[in-house]
Coordinates of C-alpha atoms and ligand atoms in Angstrom, one line a residue:
X194 CA 90.7 7.1 -55.1
X195 CA 91.2 10.1 -57.4
X196 CA 88.2 12.2 -57.6
X197 CA 88.3 13.9 -60.8
X198 CA 85.5 16.5 -61.7
X199 CA 86.8 17.6 -65.1
X200 CA 87.3 15.7 -68.5
X201 CA 90.9 16.3 -68.4
X202 CA 91.6 15.0 -65.1
X203 CA 89.6 11.6 -65.5
X204 CA 91.2 11.2 -68.8
X205 CA 94.7 11.6 -67.2
X206 CA 93.9 9.2 -64.4
X207 CA 92.8 6.5 -66.9
X208 CA 95.8 7.1 -69.1
X209 CA 98.0 6.4 -66.3
X210 CA 96.3 2.9 -65.9
X211 CA 96.6 2.2 -69.6
X212 CA 100.4 3.3 -69.6
X213 CA 100.8 0.6 -66.9
X214 CA 99.0 -1.9 -69.2
X215 CA 96.0 -2.1 -66.8
X216 CA 92.4 -2.9 -68.1
X217 CA 89.6 -0.4 -67.0
X218 CA 86.1 -1.5 -65.7
X219 CA 83.5 1.3 -65.5
X220 CA 80.3 1.7 -63.5
X221 CA 78.1 4.7 -64.3
X222 CA 75.7 5.8 -61.6
X223 CA 73.5 9.0 -60.7
X224 CA 74.8 8.4 -57.1
X225 CA 72.4 7.5 -54.0
X226 CA 74.8 4.1 -54.0
X227 CA 73.4 1.2 -52.6
X228 CA 74.0 -2.6 -52.7
X229 CA 73.1 -3.2 -56.3
X230 CA 75.8 -0.4 -57.5
X231 CA 78.4 -2.1 -55.2
X232 CA 77.6 -5.3 -56.8
X233 CA 78.4 -3.8 -60.2
X234 CA 81.7 -2.4 -58.8
X235 CA 82.5 -5.7 -57.5
X236 CA 81.8 -7.4 -60.8
X237 CA 84.2 -4.9 -62.4
X238 CA 86.8 -5.5 -59.9
X239 CA 86.9 -9.0 -60.4
X240 CA 87.3 -8.6 -64.1
X241 CA 89.6 -5.7 -64.5
X242 CA 92.8 -4.1 -63.0
X243 CA 91.1 -0.7 -62.1
X244 CA 87.7 0.5 -61.5
X245 CA 86.4 3.8 -62.3
X246 CA 82.7 5.0 -61.2
X247 CA 81.1 8.0 -62.4
X248 CA 78.4 9.9 -60.3
X249 CA 76.4 12.1 -62.4
X250 CA 72.5 12.9 -62.1
X251 CA 71.8 13.3 -65.8
X252 CA 69.1 15.9 -66.0
X253 CA 68.2 15.1 -69.8
X254 CA 66.7 11.7 -68.7
X255 CA 64.2 13.1 -66.2
X256 CA 60.8 14.0 -67.8
X257 CA 59.4 15.9 -64.9
X258 CA 61.7 18.4 -63.2
X259 CA 60.0 17.3 -59.8
X260 CA 61.3 13.8 -60.2
X261 CA 65.2 15.0 -60.8
X262 CA 64.4 17.5 -57.6
X263 CA 63.4 14.5 -55.5
X264 CA 66.4 12.3 -56.7
X265 CA 68.2 11.6 -53.6
X266 CA 72.1 12.9 -53.7
X267 CA 74.7 12.6 -51.1
X268 CA 78.0 12.7 -52.4
X269 CA 79.9 12.6 -49.1
X270 CA 78.2 9.4 -48.2
X271 CA 78.7 8.1 -51.7
X272 CA 82.5 8.9 -51.9
X273 CA 83.0 7.0 -48.4
X274 CA 81.3 4.1 -50.0
X275 CA 83.5 4.2 -53.0
X276 CA 86.6 4.5 -51.2
X277 CA 85.6 1.5 -49.0
X278 CA 85.0 -0.6 -52.3
X279 CA 88.7 0.4 -53.4
X280 CA 87.3 2.3 -56.4
X281 CA 90.5 3.9 -58.3
X282 CA 88.9 6.9 -59.7
X283 CA 85.8 8.8 -59.6
X284 CA 84.5 11.0 -62.4
X285 CA 82.1 13.6 -60.5
X286 CA 81.3 16.1 -63.4
X287 CA 79.0 19.1 -63.4
X288 CA 76.0 19.5 -65.6
X289 CA 78.1 22.3 -67.8
X290 CA 80.9 19.5 -68.4
X291 CA 78.8 16.7 -69.6
X292 CA 76.4 19.4 -71.5
X293 CA 78.7 22.3 -72.4
X294 CA 76.9 25.5 -73.5
X295 CA 75.4 25.4 -76.7
X296 CA 75.4 21.6 -76.7
X297 CA 73.1 20.1 -79.4
X298 CA 74.0 16.5 -80.1
X299 CA 71.9 13.8 -79.1
X300 CA 72.2 9.9 -79.3
X301 CA 68.8 7.9 -79.8
X302 CA 68.1 4.3 -80.4
X303 CA 64.9 5.2 -82.2
X304 CA 62.8 2.1 -81.8
X305 CA 64.3 0.7 -78.6
X306 CA 63.8 4.2 -76.8
X307 CA 60.3 4.7 -77.6
X308 CA 58.4 1.5 -76.8
X309 CA 57.3 0.3 -73.5
X310 CA 58.7 2.3 -70.6
X311 CA 59.8 4.9 -73.4
X312 CA 56.3 5.3 -74.2
X313 CA 55.2 6.8 -70.8
X314 CA 58.7 8.4 -70.2
X315 CA 59.2 10.1 -73.6
X316 CA 62.8 11.4 -74.0
X317 CA 64.2 9.2 -71.1
X318 CA 66.1 6.6 -73.0
X319 CA 67.3 9.2 -75.6
X320 CA 68.6 11.0 -72.3
X321 CA 70.2 7.9 -70.9
X322 CA 71.7 6.9 -74.4
X323 CA 73.0 10.5 -74.8
X324 CA 74.7 10.8 -71.4
X325 CA 76.3 7.1 -71.4
X326 CA 77.6 7.7 -74.8
X327 CA 79.4 11.1 -73.5
X328 CA 80.5 9.0 -70.5
X329 CA 81.7 6.1 -72.7
X330 CA 83.8 8.6 -74.7
X331 CA 85.3 10.5 -71.8
X332 CA 86.3 7.4 -70.0
X333 CA 87.1 4.9 -72.9
X334 CA 87.0 1.7 -70.6
X335 CA 87.3 -1.8 -71.8
X336 CA 84.0 -2.7 -70.2
X337 CA 81.1 -1.2 -68.7
X338 CA 78.6 -3.0 -66.0
X339 CA 75.1 -2.3 -66.0
X340 CA 72.1 -3.9 -63.8
X341 CA 69.7 -6.1 -65.7
X342 CA 67.0 -4.7 -63.6
X343 CA 66.8 -1.8 -65.8
X344 CA 66.1 -4.2 -68.7
X345 CA 65.2 -2.0 -71.3
X346 CA 68.1 0.7 -70.4
X347 CA 70.3 -2.1 -70.7
X348 CA 69.1 -3.1 -74.3
X349 CA 69.2 0.4 -75.4
X350 CA 72.7 0.6 -74.2
X351 CA 73.9 -2.7 -76.1
X352 CA 72.1 -1.5 -79.3
X353 CA 73.8 2.0 -79.2
X354 CA 77.2 0.3 -78.4
X355 CA 76.8 -2.2 -81.3
X356 CA 75.4 0.5 -83.8
X357 CA 78.0 3.2 -83.1
X358 CA 81.0 0.7 -82.8
X359 CA 82.1 1.7 -79.3
X360 CA 85.0 -0.1 -78.4
X361 CA 83.5 -1.3 -75.1
X362 CA 82.0 -4.4 -73.7
X363 CA 78.8 -4.1 -71.9
X364 CA 78.5 -6.5 -69.1
X365 CA 74.5 -7.0 -67.9
X366 CA 74.7 -8.0 -63.9
X367 CA 71.7 -10.0 -62.4
X368 CA 69.5 -7.6 -60.0
X369 CA 70.4 -7.7 -56.6
X370 CA 67.5 -8.2 -54.0
X371 CA 66.7 -7.6 -50.5
X372 CA 66.2 -10.7 -48.5
X373 CA 62.4 -10.5 -48.8
X374 CA 63.0 -10.3 -52.7
X375 CA 62.5 -6.7 -53.3
X376 CA 64.8 -5.2 -56.1
X377 CA 67.5 -2.7 -54.7
X378 CA 66.5 0.8 -56.0
X379 CA 67.7 4.1 -55.0
X380 CA 63.9 5.0 -54.6
X381 CA 63.5 2.2 -52.0
X382 CA 64.2 4.7 -49.3
X383 CA 61.2 6.7 -50.5
X384 CA 58.9 4.0 -49.5
X385 CA 56.8 4.2 -46.3
X386 CA 57.2 0.6 -44.2
X387 CA 53.8 -0.2 -45.3
X388 CA 54.5 0.3 -48.9
X389 CA 58.0 -1.3 -48.6
X390 CA 56.3 -4.4 -47.3
X391 CA 53.7 -4.3 -50.2
X392 CA 56.3 -3.9 -52.9
X393 CA 57.6 -7.4 -52.4
X394 CA 54.6 -8.4 -54.6
X395 CA 56.6 -7.5 -57.9
X396 CA 58.9 -10.1 -57.3
X397 CA 56.6 -12.6 -56.1
X398 CA 54.3 -12.2 -58.9
X399 CA 57.7 -13.0 -61.3
X400 CA 58.5 -16.0 -59.3
X401 CA 55.1 -17.4 -59.9
X402 CA 55.4 -16.4 -63.6
X403 CA 58.4 -18.7 -63.8
X404 CA 56.4 -21.6 -62.6
X405 CA 53.5 -20.8 -64.8
X406 CA 56.0 -20.9 -67.9
X407 CA 57.8 -23.9 -66.9
X408 CA 54.0 -25.8 -66.6
X409 CA 53.4 -24.5 -70.3
X410 CA 51.0 -21.1 -70.8
X411 CA 50.3 -18.7 -73.3
X412 CA 51.6 -15.0 -73.3
X413 CA 48.1 -13.8 -72.5
X414 CA 47.4 -16.0 -69.8
X415 CA 50.8 -15.5 -68.1
X416 CA 50.0 -11.4 -68.3
X417 CA 46.4 -12.1 -66.6
X418 CA 48.0 -14.2 -63.9
X419 CA 50.8 -11.5 -63.2
X420 CA 48.0 -8.5 -63.2
X421 CA 45.8 -10.6 -60.7
X422 CA 48.7 -11.1 -58.2
X423 CA 49.8 -7.4 -58.3
X424 CA 46.1 -6.1 -58.3
X425 CA 45.5 -8.5 -55.2
X426 CA 47.7 -6.1 -53.4
X427 CA 45.7 -3.1 -52.3
X428 CA 48.7 -0.8 -51.7
X429 CA 49.9 -1.3 -55.4
X430 CA 48.8 0.6 -58.4
X431 CA 49.8 -1.2 -61.4
X432 CA 51.2 0.6 -64.1
X433 CA 52.4 -1.8 -66.7
X434 CA 52.9 -5.6 -67.4
X435 CA 54.6 -6.2 -70.5
X436 CA 55.6 -9.5 -71.8
X437 CA 58.1 -9.2 -74.8
X438 CA 60.7 -11.1 -76.8
X439 CA 64.2 -11.0 -74.6
X440 CA 66.6 -8.4 -75.9
X441 CA 64.7 -7.3 -79.0
X442 CA 61.6 -6.1 -76.9
X443 CA 59.5 -7.1 -80.0
X444 CA 55.7 -8.1 -79.0
X445 CA 54.9 -12.0 -78.5
X446 CA 51.6 -13.5 -78.2
X447 CA 50.4 -17.2 -78.1
X448 CA 52.1 -20.2 -76.7
X449 CA 55.5 -19.0 -74.7
X450 CA 58.1 -20.9 -76.8
X451 CA 61.0 -18.4 -77.0
X452 CA 62.9 -16.6 -74.2
X453 CA 60.7 -13.9 -73.0
X454 CA 61.3 -10.6 -70.8
X455 CA 58.7 -9.7 -68.2
X456 CA 58.7 -5.9 -67.4
X457 CA 56.7 -4.6 -64.5
X458 CA 56.0 -1.2 -63.1
X459 CA 54.0 -0.2 -60.4
X460 CA 53.5 2.7 -57.8
X461 CA 53.6 2.3 -54.2
X462 CA 52.5 5.4 -52.3
X463 CA 53.6 7.6 -55.3
X464 CA 57.0 5.9 -55.8
X465 CA 57.3 4.2 -58.9
X466 CA 59.0 0.8 -58.7
X467 CA 60.0 -1.2 -61.8
X468 CA 61.3 -5.1 -61.8
X469 CA 61.9 -7.4 -64.6
X470 CA 63.0 -11.3 -65.3
X471 CA 64.0 -13.0 -68.5
X472 CA 62.3 -16.4 -68.5
X473 CA 63.3 -19.4 -70.6
X474 CA 60.2 -21.8 -71.8
Ligands
LIG601 O1 71.1 3.7 -64.6 C1 71.5 4.7 -64.2 O2 71.9 4.9 -62.8 C2 71.6 5.9 -65.5 O3 70.4 5.8 -66.0 C3 72.8 6.0 -66.0 C4 73.1 4.7 -66.8 C5 73.8 6.0 -64.9 C6 72.9 7.0 -66.9 O4 72.6 8.5 -66.3

């Protein structure tokens, strides 16, 4: 695996692949790799000749400096994992490489970035769109793979790619879960054993929601049922239950008659976790 700290090095590695008519799949990450990331890489490997990964803890998507400071980071471990996955090239830039001095260009999906989780994390999705646009421009891959768990992020990136005519396919990959159903996340390592056990309530409430929708329900009754399940878990501090139209994230109400997305966030011992599911009636 070629490790490339500079734009020139990663571009030249990818130019080499292209010169051999090889297709390139891209997986962007902030490190702290877990099975969820490795699944994205395996999906990329199955569809492309070469897989390029990026590790960059993007400061512009963290609202609070404390959250950035707590973000787990272990490049040595991550590089070992990428090598064992057979990744072809790793882009490992510094903050100054991605955001050169005097930098002033941002990318924002003005509506999608500022609803739902965007309301409680102002600037977060602008930071995501800005860095992903830069990584796409630097790497020029054929396709990029993102987890469906970060549902709003995936919709923001899809919209940005569509609106700005980026020549790249965005592939959404279903959430990878632990055996008991907890969605994999870099944040899970910060949970105490008790909070780790309690956090499965998120997946449980989504599985119950599938049954409720299958039996016929309204958006309002579904929201109540999910809230009741999560509130019954004493270690959970519920932050949001959002039920919206899939992909557009537009508000919905009344009987569930179209594909919806349920987006949950809750804190367990101060660690904010999210989970989501698309459900078709
Ligand atoms: O999902 C992530 O890890 C990040 O938000 C991303 C897409 C790599 C942008 O920094």
